[in-house]
PDB file of C-alpha atoms in Angstrom:
ATOM      1  CA  MET A   1     -39.333   5.056 -61.592  1.00  0.00           C
ATOM      2  CA  ASN A   2     -37.591   8.215 -60.453  1.00  0.00           C
ATOM      3  CA  ALA A   3     -39.183  10.648 -62.882  1.00  0.00           C
ATOM      4  CA  PRO A   4     -40.840  13.604 -61.134  1.00  0.00           C
ATOM      5  CA  PHE A   5     -44.539  13.517 -60.405  1.00  0.00           C
ATOM      6  CA  GLU A   6     -46.491  15.882 -62.631  1.00  0.00           C
ATOM      7  CA  SER A   7     -48.700  17.853 -60.295  1.00  0.00           C
ATOM      8  CA  GLY A   8     -51.823  19.797 -61.103  1.00  0.00           C
ATOM      9  CA  LEU A   9     -54.867  18.733 -63.076  1.00  0.00           C
ATOM     10  CA  ALA A  10     -56.012  20.687 -66.101  1.00  0.00           C
ATOM     11  CA  GLY A  11     -58.713  23.239 -65.375  1.00  0.00           C
ATOM     12  CA  LYS A  12     -62.245  21.897 -65.331  1.00  0.00           C
ATOM     13  CA  ALA A  13     -64.244  22.297 -68.537  1.00  0.00           C
ATOM     14  CA  ASP A  14     -67.293  24.098 -67.163  1.00  0.00           C
ATOM     15  CA  ASP A  15     -69.149  24.813 -70.415  1.00  0.00           C
ATOM     16  CA  VAL A  16     -69.693  21.169 -71.359  1.00  0.00           C
ATOM     17  CA  ARG A  17     -73.254  19.917 -71.538  1.00  0.00           C
ATOM     18  CA  VAL A  18     -73.993  16.462 -70.147  1.00  0.00           C
ATOM     19  CA  LYS A  19     -77.089  14.478 -71.087  1.00  0.00           C
ATOM     20  CA  GLU A  20     -78.158  11.184 -69.543  1.00  0.00           C
ATOM     21  CA  LEU A  21     -79.014   8.539 -72.132  1.00  0.00           C
ATOM     22  CA  GLU A  22     -79.972   4.910 -72.464  1.00  0.00           C
ATOM     23  CA  VAL A  23     -78.257   2.964 -75.231  1.00  0.00           C
ATOM     24  CA  ALA A  24     -78.745  -0.563 -76.526  1.00  0.00           C
ATOM     25  CA  GLY A  25     -76.172  -3.139 -75.471  1.00  0.00           C
ATOM     26  CA  GLU A  26     -76.030  -6.784 -76.449  1.00  0.00           C
ATOM     27  CA  GLN A  27     -77.383  -7.773 -73.032  1.00  0.00           C
ATOM     28  CA  GLY A  28     -80.037  -5.044 -72.839  1.00  0.00           C
ATOM     29  CA  PRO A  29     -80.332  -1.293 -72.102  1.00  0.00           C
ATOM     30  CA  LEU A  30     -77.216   0.430 -70.767  1.00  0.00           C
ATOM     31  CA  LYS A  31     -76.702   3.678 -68.877  1.00  0.00           C
ATOM     32  CA  ALA A  32     -74.767   6.265 -70.884  1.00  0.00           C
ATOM     33  CA  ARG A  33     -73.919   9.965 -70.985  1.00  0.00           C
ATOM     34  CA  LEU A  34     -73.434  12.362 -73.860  1.00  0.00           C
ATOM     35  CA  TYR A  35     -70.847  15.117 -73.428  1.00  0.00           C
ATOM     36  CA  SER A  36     -70.824  18.061 -75.836  1.00  0.00           C
ATOM     37  CA  ALA A  37     -69.471  21.612 -75.953  1.00  0.00           C
ATOM     38  CA  GLY A  38     -69.680  24.623 -78.197  1.00  0.00           C
ATOM     39  CA  PRO A  39     -72.380  25.292 -80.819  1.00  0.00           C
ATOM     40  CA  ALA A  40     -75.153  22.742 -81.145  1.00  0.00           C
ATOM     41  CA  ALA A  41     -74.387  22.070 -84.837  1.00  0.00           C
ATOM     42  CA  LYS A  42     -73.634  18.473 -85.697  1.00  0.00           C
ATOM     43  CA  ARG A  43     -70.085  17.447 -84.953  1.00  0.00           C
ATOM     44  CA  ASP A  44     -67.699  15.617 -87.272  1.00  0.00           C
ATOM     45  CA  THR A  45     -66.203  13.334 -84.619  1.00  0.00           C
ATOM     46  CA  LEU A  46     -67.836  10.998 -82.128  1.00  0.00           C
ATOM     47  CA  ILE A  47     -65.702   9.427 -79.410  1.00  0.00           C
ATOM     48  CA  VAL A  48     -67.264   6.384 -77.752  1.00  0.00           C
ATOM     49  CA  PHE A  49     -65.694   5.888 -74.325  1.00  0.00           C
ATOM     50  CA  PHE A  50     -65.685   2.951 -71.892  1.00  0.00           C
ATOM     51  CA  HIS A  51     -64.833   3.414 -68.207  1.00  0.00           C
ATOM     52  CA  GLY A  52     -62.401   1.543 -65.984  1.00  0.00           C
ATOM     53  CA  GLY A  53     -63.124  -0.501 -62.896  1.00  0.00           C
ATOM     54  CA  GLY A  54     -61.424  -3.788 -63.666  1.00  0.00           C
ATOM     55  CA  PHE A  55     -64.480  -5.157 -65.497  1.00  0.00           C
ATOM     56  CA  VAL A  56     -66.219  -5.589 -62.129  1.00  0.00           C
ATOM     57  CA  GLU A  57     -67.101  -2.032 -60.990  1.00  0.00           C
ATOM     58  CA  ASP A  58     -69.198   0.728 -62.538  1.00  0.00           C
ATOM     59  CA  LYS A  59     -66.731   3.635 -62.647  1.00  0.00           C
ATOM     60  CA  LEU A  60     -68.533   5.850 -65.131  1.00  0.00           C
ATOM     61  CA  ASP A  61     -68.843   8.653 -62.555  1.00  0.00           C
ATOM     62  CA  ASP A  62     -65.090   8.566 -61.894  1.00  0.00           C
ATOM     63  CA  SER A  63     -64.404   9.569 -65.508  1.00  0.00           C
ATOM     64  CA  ASP A  64     -66.674  12.615 -65.502  1.00  0.00           C
ATOM     65  CA  VAL A  65     -63.987  15.303 -65.293  1.00  0.00           C
ATOM     66  CA  PHE A  66     -61.846  13.610 -67.935  1.00  0.00           C
ATOM     67  CA  LEU A  67     -64.851  13.272 -70.245  1.00  0.00           C
ATOM     68  CA  ARG A  68     -65.637  16.964 -69.880  1.00  0.00           C
ATOM     69  CA  HIS A  69     -62.102  17.764 -70.998  1.00  0.00           C
ATOM     70  CA  LEU A  70     -62.362  15.292 -73.862  1.00  0.00           C
ATOM     71  CA  ALA A  71     -65.585  16.886 -75.125  1.00  0.00           C
ATOM     72  CA  ASP A  72     -64.069  20.353 -74.797  1.00  0.00           C
ATOM     73  CA  GLY A  73     -61.006  19.517 -76.883  1.00  0.00           C
ATOM     74  CA  GLY A  74     -61.916  21.866 -79.718  1.00  0.00           C
ATOM     75  CA  HIS A  75     -62.078  19.358 -82.571  1.00  0.00           C
ATOM     76  CA  ALA A  76     -65.811  19.371 -83.405  1.00  0.00           C
ATOM     77  CA  GLN A  77     -66.320  16.294 -81.288  1.00  0.00           C
ATOM     78  CA  VAL A  78     -68.952  14.796 -79.040  1.00  0.00           C
ATOM     79  CA  VAL A  79     -68.338  12.049 -76.490  1.00  0.00           C
ATOM     80  CA  LEU A  80     -70.643   9.133 -75.723  1.00  0.00           C
ATOM     81  CA  ALA A  81     -69.626   7.409 -72.480  1.00  0.00           C
ATOM     82  CA  SER A  82     -71.327   4.075 -71.979  1.00  0.00           C
ATOM     83  CA  SER A  83     -71.558   1.500 -69.239  1.00  0.00           C
ATOM     84  CA  TYR A  84     -71.391  -2.223 -70.003  1.00  0.00           C
ATOM     85  CA  THR A  85     -72.335  -5.504 -68.359  1.00  0.00           C
ATOM     86  CA  LEU A  86     -70.029  -6.085 -65.408  1.00  0.00           C
ATOM     87  CA  ALA A  87     -68.322  -9.397 -64.780  1.00  0.00           C
ATOM     88  CA  THR A  88     -70.157  -9.639 -61.460  1.00  0.00           C
ATOM     89  CA  MET A  89     -73.297 -10.162 -63.561  1.00  0.00           C
ATOM     90  CA  ARG A  90     -71.885 -11.993 -66.593  1.00  0.00           C
ATOM     91  CA  PRO A  91     -68.214 -12.678 -67.389  1.00  0.00           C
ATOM     92  CA  PHE A  92     -66.475 -12.479 -70.768  1.00  0.00           C
ATOM     93  CA  PRO A  93     -67.621 -11.950 -73.495  1.00  0.00           C
ATOM     94  CA  ALA A  94     -70.639 -10.008 -72.203  1.00  0.00           C
ATOM     95  CA  ALA A  95     -68.778  -6.709 -71.778  1.00  0.00           C
ATOM     96  CA  VAL A  96     -67.109  -6.722 -75.189  1.00  0.00           C
ATOM     97  CA  GLU A  97     -70.341  -7.696 -76.934  1.00  0.00           C
ATOM     98  CA  ASP A  98     -72.033  -4.793 -75.159  1.00  0.00           C
ATOM     99  CA  ALA A  99     -69.261  -2.422 -76.184  1.00  0.00           C
ATOM    100  CA  HIS A 100     -69.475  -3.364 -79.848  1.00  0.00           C
ATOM    101  CA  ALA A 101     -73.277  -3.125 -79.740  1.00  0.00           C
ATOM    102  CA  VAL A 102     -72.948   0.438 -78.389  1.00  0.00           C
ATOM    103  CA  LEU A 103     -70.853   1.391 -81.428  1.00  0.00           C
ATOM    104  CA  LEU A 104     -73.507   0.001 -83.762  1.00  0.00           C
ATOM    105  CA  TRP A 105     -76.232   1.819 -81.811  1.00  0.00           C
ATOM    106  CA  ALA A 106     -74.324   5.094 -82.071  1.00  0.00           C
ATOM    107  CA  LYS A 107     -73.962   4.732 -85.830  1.00  0.00           C
ATOM    108  CA  LYS A 108     -77.726   4.265 -86.157  1.00  0.00           C
ATOM    109  CA  ASN A 109     -78.585   7.157 -83.819  1.00  0.00           C
ATOM    110  CA  LYS A 110     -76.452   9.990 -85.203  1.00  0.00           C
ATOM    111  CA  THR A 111     -79.195  12.593 -84.963  1.00  0.00           C
ATOM    112  CA  LYS A 112     -79.817  11.863 -81.287  1.00  0.00           C
ATOM    113  CA  LEU A 113     -76.094  12.321 -80.630  1.00  0.00           C
ATOM    114  CA  GLY A 114     -75.698  15.541 -82.640  1.00  0.00           C
ATOM    115  CA  TRP A 115     -73.091  13.859 -84.820  1.00  0.00           C
ATOM    116  CA  ASN A 116     -72.909  13.930 -88.619  1.00  0.00           C
ATOM    117  CA  GLY A 117     -71.432  10.447 -88.902  1.00  0.00           C
ATOM    118  CA  LYS A 118     -68.091  11.398 -90.436  1.00  0.00           C
ATOM    119  CA  ARG A 119     -65.624   9.952 -87.913  1.00  0.00           C
ATOM    120  CA  MET A 120     -65.972   7.534 -85.014  1.00  0.00           C
ATOM    121  CA  LEU A 121     -63.231   6.921 -82.471  1.00  0.00           C
ATOM    122  CA  VAL A 122     -63.247   4.485 -79.588  1.00  0.00           C
ATOM    123  CA  ALA A 123     -61.544   5.188 -76.266  1.00  0.00           C
ATOM    124  CA  GLY A 124     -61.237   3.851 -72.755  1.00  0.00           C
ATOM    125  CA  ILE A 125     -59.320   3.765 -69.512  1.00  0.00           C
ATOM    126  CA  GLU A 126     -57.889   0.576 -67.939  1.00  0.00           C
ATOM    127  CA  ALA A 127     -60.526  -2.195 -68.414  1.00  0.00           C
ATOM    128  CA  GLY A 128     -62.433   0.182 -70.669  1.00  0.00           C
ATOM    129  CA  ALA A 129     -59.318   0.550 -72.815  1.00  0.00           C
ATOM    130  CA  ASN A 130     -59.278  -3.232 -73.201  1.00  0.00           C
ATOM    131  CA  LEU A 131     -62.853  -3.007 -74.489  1.00  0.00           C
ATOM    132  CA  ALA A 132     -61.891  -0.148 -76.816  1.00  0.00           C
ATOM    133  CA  ALA A 133     -58.989  -2.133 -78.293  1.00  0.00           C
ATOM    134  CA  VAL A 134     -61.199  -5.188 -78.680  1.00  0.00           C
ATOM    135  CA  CYS A 135     -63.908  -3.094 -80.359  1.00  0.00           C
ATOM    136  CA  ALA A 136     -61.357  -2.179 -83.006  1.00  0.00           C
ATOM    137  CA  LEU A 137     -60.737  -5.894 -83.631  1.00  0.00           C
ATOM    138  CA  MET A 138     -64.446  -6.751 -83.627  1.00  0.00           C
ATOM    139  CA  SER A 139     -65.378  -3.899 -85.954  1.00  0.00           C
ATOM    140  CA  ARG A 140     -62.731  -5.016 -88.423  1.00  0.00           C
ATOM    141  CA  ASP A 141     -63.748  -8.683 -88.167  1.00  0.00           C
ATOM    142  CA  ARG A 142     -67.484  -7.988 -88.441  1.00  0.00           C
ATOM    143  CA  GLY A 143     -67.232  -5.250 -91.033  1.00  0.00           C
ATOM    144  CA  ALA A 144     -68.906  -2.505 -88.971  1.00  0.00           C
ATOM    145  CA  PRO A 145     -68.832   0.129 -87.805  1.00  0.00           C
ATOM    146  CA  LYS A 146     -65.847   1.796 -89.415  1.00  0.00           C
ATOM    147  CA  LEU A 147     -63.513   3.225 -86.780  1.00  0.00           C
ATOM    148  CA  ASP A 148     -61.095   6.042 -87.501  1.00  0.00           C
ATOM    149  CA  GLY A 149     -58.992   5.846 -84.338  1.00  0.00           C
ATOM    150  CA  GLN A 150     -58.537   4.286 -80.920  1.00  0.00           C
ATOM    151  CA  ILE A 151     -57.377   6.020 -77.738  1.00  0.00           C
ATOM    152  CA  LEU A 152     -56.155   3.571 -75.103  1.00  0.00           C
ATOM    153  CA  LEU A 153     -55.374   5.026 -71.687  1.00  0.00           C
ATOM    154  CA  MET A 154     -53.373   2.735 -69.383  1.00  0.00           C
ATOM    155  CA  PRO A 155     -55.026  -0.328 -70.937  1.00  0.00           C
ATOM    156  CA  MET A 156     -55.411  -3.803 -69.446  1.00  0.00           C
ATOM    157  CA  LEU A 157     -54.264  -6.061 -72.299  1.00  0.00           C
ATOM    158  CA  ASP A 158     -52.478  -9.044 -70.734  1.00  0.00           C
ATOM    159  CA  PRO A 159     -54.529 -11.455 -68.593  1.00  0.00           C
ATOM    160  CA  GLY A 160     -51.352 -13.485 -68.135  1.00  0.00           C
ATOM    161  CA  LEU A 161     -49.911 -10.643 -66.001  1.00  0.00           C
ATOM    162  CA  SER A 162     -46.553 -11.532 -67.517  1.00  0.00           C
ATOM    163  CA  THR A 163     -44.856  -8.196 -68.239  1.00  0.00           C
ATOM    164  CA  CYS A 164     -41.859  -6.864 -66.326  1.00  0.00           C
ATOM    165  CA  SER A 165     -43.766  -3.867 -64.989  1.00  0.00           C
ATOM    166  CA  MET A 166     -46.458  -6.176 -63.620  1.00  0.00           C
ATOM    167  CA  ARG A 167     -44.018  -8.657 -62.098  1.00  0.00           C
ATOM    168  CA  GLU A 168     -41.895  -5.987 -60.413  1.00  0.00           C
ATOM    169  CA  MET A 169     -44.799  -4.424 -58.526  1.00  0.00           C
ATOM    170  CA  PRO A 170     -44.678  -6.920 -55.613  1.00  0.00           C
ATOM    171  CA  ASN A 171     -41.271  -5.385 -54.851  1.00  0.00           C
ATOM    172  CA  CYS A 172     -42.936  -1.979 -54.441  1.00  0.00           C
ATOM    173  CA  PRO A 173     -45.278  -2.220 -51.432  1.00  0.00           C
ATOM    174  CA  ASP A 174     -47.238   0.905 -52.342  1.00  0.00           C
ATOM    175  CA  MET A 175     -47.893  -0.501 -55.825  1.00  0.00           C
ATOM    176  CA  GLU A 176     -48.487  -4.130 -54.968  1.00  0.00           C
ATOM    177  CA  ALA A 177     -52.199  -3.495 -54.470  1.00  0.00           C
ATOM    178  CA  LEU A 178     -52.502  -2.334 -58.088  1.00  0.00           C
ATOM    179  CA  ALA A 179     -51.110  -5.616 -59.372  1.00  0.00           C
ATOM    180  CA  ASP A 180     -53.356  -7.548 -56.993  1.00  0.00           C
ATOM    181  CA  ASP A 181     -56.373  -5.596 -58.257  1.00  0.00           C
ATOM    182  CA  CYS A 182     -55.536  -6.542 -61.851  1.00  0.00           C
ATOM    183  CA  ALA A 183     -55.250 -10.214 -60.943  1.00  0.00           C
ATOM    184  CA  ALA A 184     -58.578 -10.124 -59.090  1.00  0.00           C
ATOM    185  CA  ALA A 185     -60.237  -8.321 -61.997  1.00  0.00           C
ATOM    186  CA  TYR A 186     -59.179 -10.969 -64.484  1.00  0.00           C
ATOM    187  CA  ARG A 187     -60.318 -13.757 -62.176  1.00  0.00           C
ATOM    188  CA  GLY A 188     -63.781 -12.224 -62.244  1.00  0.00           C
ATOM    189  CA  TYR A 189     -63.838 -11.344 -65.926  1.00  0.00           C
ATOM    190  CA  LEU A 190     -62.176 -14.498 -67.272  1.00  0.00           C
ATOM    191  CA  PRO A 191     -63.128 -17.348 -64.928  1.00  0.00           C
ATOM    192  CA  HIS A 192     -62.398 -19.904 -67.662  1.00  0.00           C
ATOM    193  CA  ALA A 193     -58.663 -20.264 -68.269  1.00  0.00           C
ATOM    194  CA  ALA A 194     -59.147 -20.980 -71.965  1.00  0.00           C
ATOM    195  CA  ASP A 195     -60.577 -17.499 -72.507  1.00  0.00           C
ATOM    196  CA  ARG A 196     -57.386 -15.793 -71.368  1.00  0.00           C
ATOM    197  CA  THR A 197     -55.725 -16.253 -74.744  1.00  0.00           C
ATOM    198  CA  HIS A 198     -58.755 -15.227 -76.812  1.00  0.00           C
ATOM    199  CA  PRO A 199     -57.892 -12.097 -78.828  1.00  0.00           C
ATOM    200  CA  TYR A 200     -61.144 -10.472 -77.701  1.00  0.00           C
ATOM    201  CA  ALA A 201     -59.967 -10.869 -74.104  1.00  0.00           C
ATOM    202  CA  SER A 202     -56.246 -10.342 -74.627  1.00  0.00           C
ATOM    203  CA  PRO A 203     -55.533  -8.137 -77.659  1.00  0.00           C
ATOM    204  CA  LEU A 204     -51.820  -8.296 -76.850  1.00  0.00           C
ATOM    205  CA  GLN A 205     -51.861 -12.024 -77.691  1.00  0.00           C
ATOM    206  CA  SER A 206     -53.558 -11.555 -81.052  1.00  0.00           C
ATOM    207  CA  SER A 207     -51.642 -12.540 -84.173  1.00  0.00           C
ATOM    208  CA  ARG A 208     -54.106 -10.673 -86.414  1.00  0.00           C
ATOM    209  CA  LEU A 209     -53.569  -6.965 -85.938  1.00  0.00           C
ATOM    210  CA  LYS A 210     -53.548  -5.734 -89.525  1.00  0.00           C
ATOM    211  CA  ASN A 211     -56.064  -3.228 -90.855  1.00  0.00           C
ATOM    212  CA  LEU A 212     -56.868  -1.650 -87.512  1.00  0.00           C
ATOM    213  CA  PRO A 213     -57.424   2.087 -87.001  1.00  0.00           C
ATOM    214  CA  PRO A 214     -54.550   4.328 -85.838  1.00  0.00           C
ATOM    215  CA  ALA A 215     -53.958   4.259 -82.107  1.00  0.00           C
ATOM    216  CA  LEU A 216     -52.812   6.571 -79.363  1.00  0.00           C
ATOM    217  CA  ILE A 217     -51.657   4.606 -76.335  1.00  0.00           C
ATOM    218  CA  LEU A 218     -50.834   6.355 -73.066  1.00  0.00           C
ATOM    219  CA  SER A 219     -48.965   4.485 -70.347  1.00  0.00           C
ATOM    220  CA  ALA A 220     -47.799   5.773 -66.950  1.00  0.00           C
ATOM    221  CA  GLU A 221     -44.340   5.440 -65.433  1.00  0.00           C
ATOM    222  CA  ASP A 222     -45.218   3.674 -62.179  1.00  0.00           C
ATOM    223  CA  ASP A 223     -48.186   1.690 -63.478  1.00  0.00           C
ATOM    224  CA  PRO A 224     -48.009  -2.133 -63.532  1.00  0.00           C
ATOM    225  CA  LEU A 225     -49.960  -1.880 -66.820  1.00  0.00           C
ATOM    226  CA  ARG A 226     -47.172   0.174 -68.388  1.00  0.00           C
ATOM    227  CA  ASP A 227     -45.285  -2.519 -70.287  1.00  0.00           C
ATOM    228  CA  GLU A 228     -48.309  -4.229 -71.814  1.00  0.00           C
ATOM    229  CA  ALA A 229     -49.563  -0.882 -73.102  1.00  0.00           C
ATOM    230  CA  GLU A 230     -46.223  -0.118 -74.713  1.00  0.00           C
ATOM    231  CA  ALA A 231     -45.802  -3.650 -76.054  1.00  0.00           C
ATOM    232  CA  TYR A 232     -49.183  -3.408 -77.749  1.00  0.00           C
ATOM    233  CA  GLY A 233     -48.194  -0.174 -79.438  1.00  0.00           C
ATOM    234  CA  ALA A 234     -44.996  -1.761 -80.727  1.00  0.00           C
ATOM    235  CA  LYS A 235     -46.937  -4.791 -81.957  1.00  0.00           C
ATOM    236  CA  LEU A 236     -49.488  -2.630 -83.776  1.00  0.00           C
ATOM    237  CA  ASN A 237     -46.660  -0.803 -85.523  1.00  0.00           C
ATOM    238  CA  SER A 238     -45.098  -4.110 -86.543  1.00  0.00           C
ATOM    239  CA  PHE A 239     -48.372  -4.991 -88.295  1.00  0.00           C
ATOM    240  CA  GLY A 240     -48.399  -1.672 -90.145  1.00  0.00           C
ATOM    241  CA  VAL A 241     -50.935   0.051 -87.875  1.00  0.00           C
ATOM    242  CA  PRO A 242     -49.882   3.622 -86.961  1.00  0.00           C
ATOM    243  CA  ALA A 243     -49.571   3.663 -83.185  1.00  0.00           C
ATOM    244  CA  SER A 244     -48.209   6.493 -81.066  1.00  0.00           C
ATOM    245  CA  VAL A 245     -47.120   5.447 -77.579  1.00  0.00           C
ATOM    246  CA  ARG A 246     -46.497   8.046 -74.891  1.00  0.00           C
ATOM    247  CA  ARG A 247     -45.395   7.379 -71.324  1.00  0.00           C
ATOM    248  CA  LEU A 248     -46.818   9.807 -68.775  1.00  0.00           C
ATOM    249  CA  LEU A 249     -44.960  10.858 -65.652  1.00  0.00           C
ATOM    250  CA  PRO A 250     -45.682   9.051 -62.368  1.00  0.00           C
ATOM    251  CA  ALA A 251     -49.055   9.775 -60.794  1.00  0.00           C
ATOM    252  CA  PRO A 252     -50.781   8.735 -57.541  1.00  0.00           C
ATOM    253  CA  LEU A 253     -52.400   5.685 -59.122  1.00  0.00           C
ATOM    254  CA  THR A 254     -52.965   4.032 -55.758  1.00  0.00           C
ATOM    255  CA  GLU A 255     -55.487   6.719 -54.818  1.00  0.00           C
ATOM    256  CA  PRO A 256     -59.176   6.341 -55.768  1.00  0.00           C
ATOM    257  CA  GLY A 257     -59.689   7.476 -59.346  1.00  0.00           C
ATOM    258  CA  GLY A 258     -55.932   7.712 -59.863  1.00  0.00           C
ATOM    259  CA  ARG A 259     -55.905   6.678 -63.495  1.00  0.00           C
ATOM    260  CA  ASN A 260     -58.710   9.097 -64.353  1.00  0.00           C
ATOM    261  CA  ASP A 261     -56.772  11.880 -62.633  1.00  0.00           C
ATOM    262  CA  CYS A 262     -53.706  10.884 -64.616  1.00  0.00           C
ATOM    263  CA  ALA A 263     -55.714  11.174 -67.835  1.00  0.00           C
ATOM    264  CA  CYS A 264     -56.688  14.736 -66.844  1.00  0.00           C
ATOM    265  CA  LYS A 265     -53.094  15.926 -66.766  1.00  0.00           C
ATOM    266  CA  ALA A 266     -52.298  18.604 -69.301  1.00  0.00           C
ATOM    267  CA  SER A 267     -49.697  16.371 -70.936  1.00  0.00           C
ATOM    268  CA  ALA A 268     -52.239  13.583 -71.515  1.00  0.00           C
ATOM    269  CA  LEU A 269     -54.890  15.944 -72.852  1.00  0.00           C
ATOM    270  CA  THR A 270     -52.337  17.541 -75.174  1.00  0.00           C
ATOM    271  CA  GLU A 271     -51.409  14.140 -76.616  1.00  0.00           C
ATOM    272  CA  ILE A 272     -55.066  13.274 -77.160  1.00  0.00           C
ATOM    273  CA  ALA A 273     -55.809  16.621 -78.820  1.00  0.00           C
ATOM    274  CA  ALA A 274     -52.792  16.242 -81.121  1.00  0.00           C
ATOM    275  CA  PHE A 275     -53.853  12.719 -82.076  1.00  0.00           C
ATOM    276  CA  ILE A 276     -57.379  13.822 -82.983  1.00  0.00           C
ATOM    277  CA  ALA A 277     -56.046  16.851 -84.866  1.00  0.00           C
ATOM    278  CA  GLY A 278     -53.800  14.513 -86.852  1.00  0.00           C
ATOM    279  CA  LEU A 279     -56.770  12.377 -87.832  1.00  0.00           C
ATOM    280  CA  ASP A 280     -58.664  15.525 -88.842  1.00  0.00           C
ATOM    281  CA  ALA A 281     -55.747  16.681 -90.989  1.00  0.00           C
ATOM    282  CA  GLU A 282     -55.369  13.268 -92.621  1.00  0.00           C
ATOM    283  CA  ALA A 283     -59.085  13.190 -93.444  1.00  0.00           C
ATOM    284  CA  ALA A 284     -58.922  16.682 -94.931  1.00  0.00           C
ATOM    285  CA  THR A 285     -56.006  15.794 -97.213  1.00  0.00           C
ATOM    286  CA  GLY A 286     -57.250  12.283 -97.987  1.00  0.00           C
TER     287      GLY A 286
END
């Protein structure tokens, strides 16, 4: 935990266009935003993103700067950022059913999104990264839509809160609140104990991880979610799923929007751009 803090956010992407949308979730209409940059021609890649907030808070606004960078990554991509039903309204599986429904909606509404339908990626931060990982499982299990990649940023994957990085946080007073927030989030999202081992709630516990899309998983040095993120990457690899795991330097995660700020670091954006470029290159040679 003694690695230096990486200071300085990447410069703001000012030429990104943002459009307010309404998309169809499983529970009903959902608030969403479309982020695009560059020429208005249809893009090859759509990234569907889900925000953090521990399943209980609408944190779509907190991700705005990161989403502008993501849309401005230079890989003919457009980003659809969607809300989902919060656990304060309905607990699991409402959010994951919403998330998967958003993917299906996007596939049917390519023209509205300015996307040519070639490649779809799913992404998320924290609780949203849980939903992104689960969407990969659901899309495989249900046969649609086809996903070409998953980008999981500091994901919540272990409702059991059993990893070393989670258990050691109570010994770090400035980080203890992060672990407490995770525990409270899961109490709201998974009020029934039996759901905590369901693979659509806890991807890390799944024993069926074959035939999933390639993954980029970013953890952070001082994050209690660090070990579960890295364990999931190792488990994906063991099932033959290409998974790149990168640990970011410590960041002020205890501050409001800390994980979104961490995702805006140049090192994180570089990893994401390289991952998408790799998928582009593989598609071109495939």
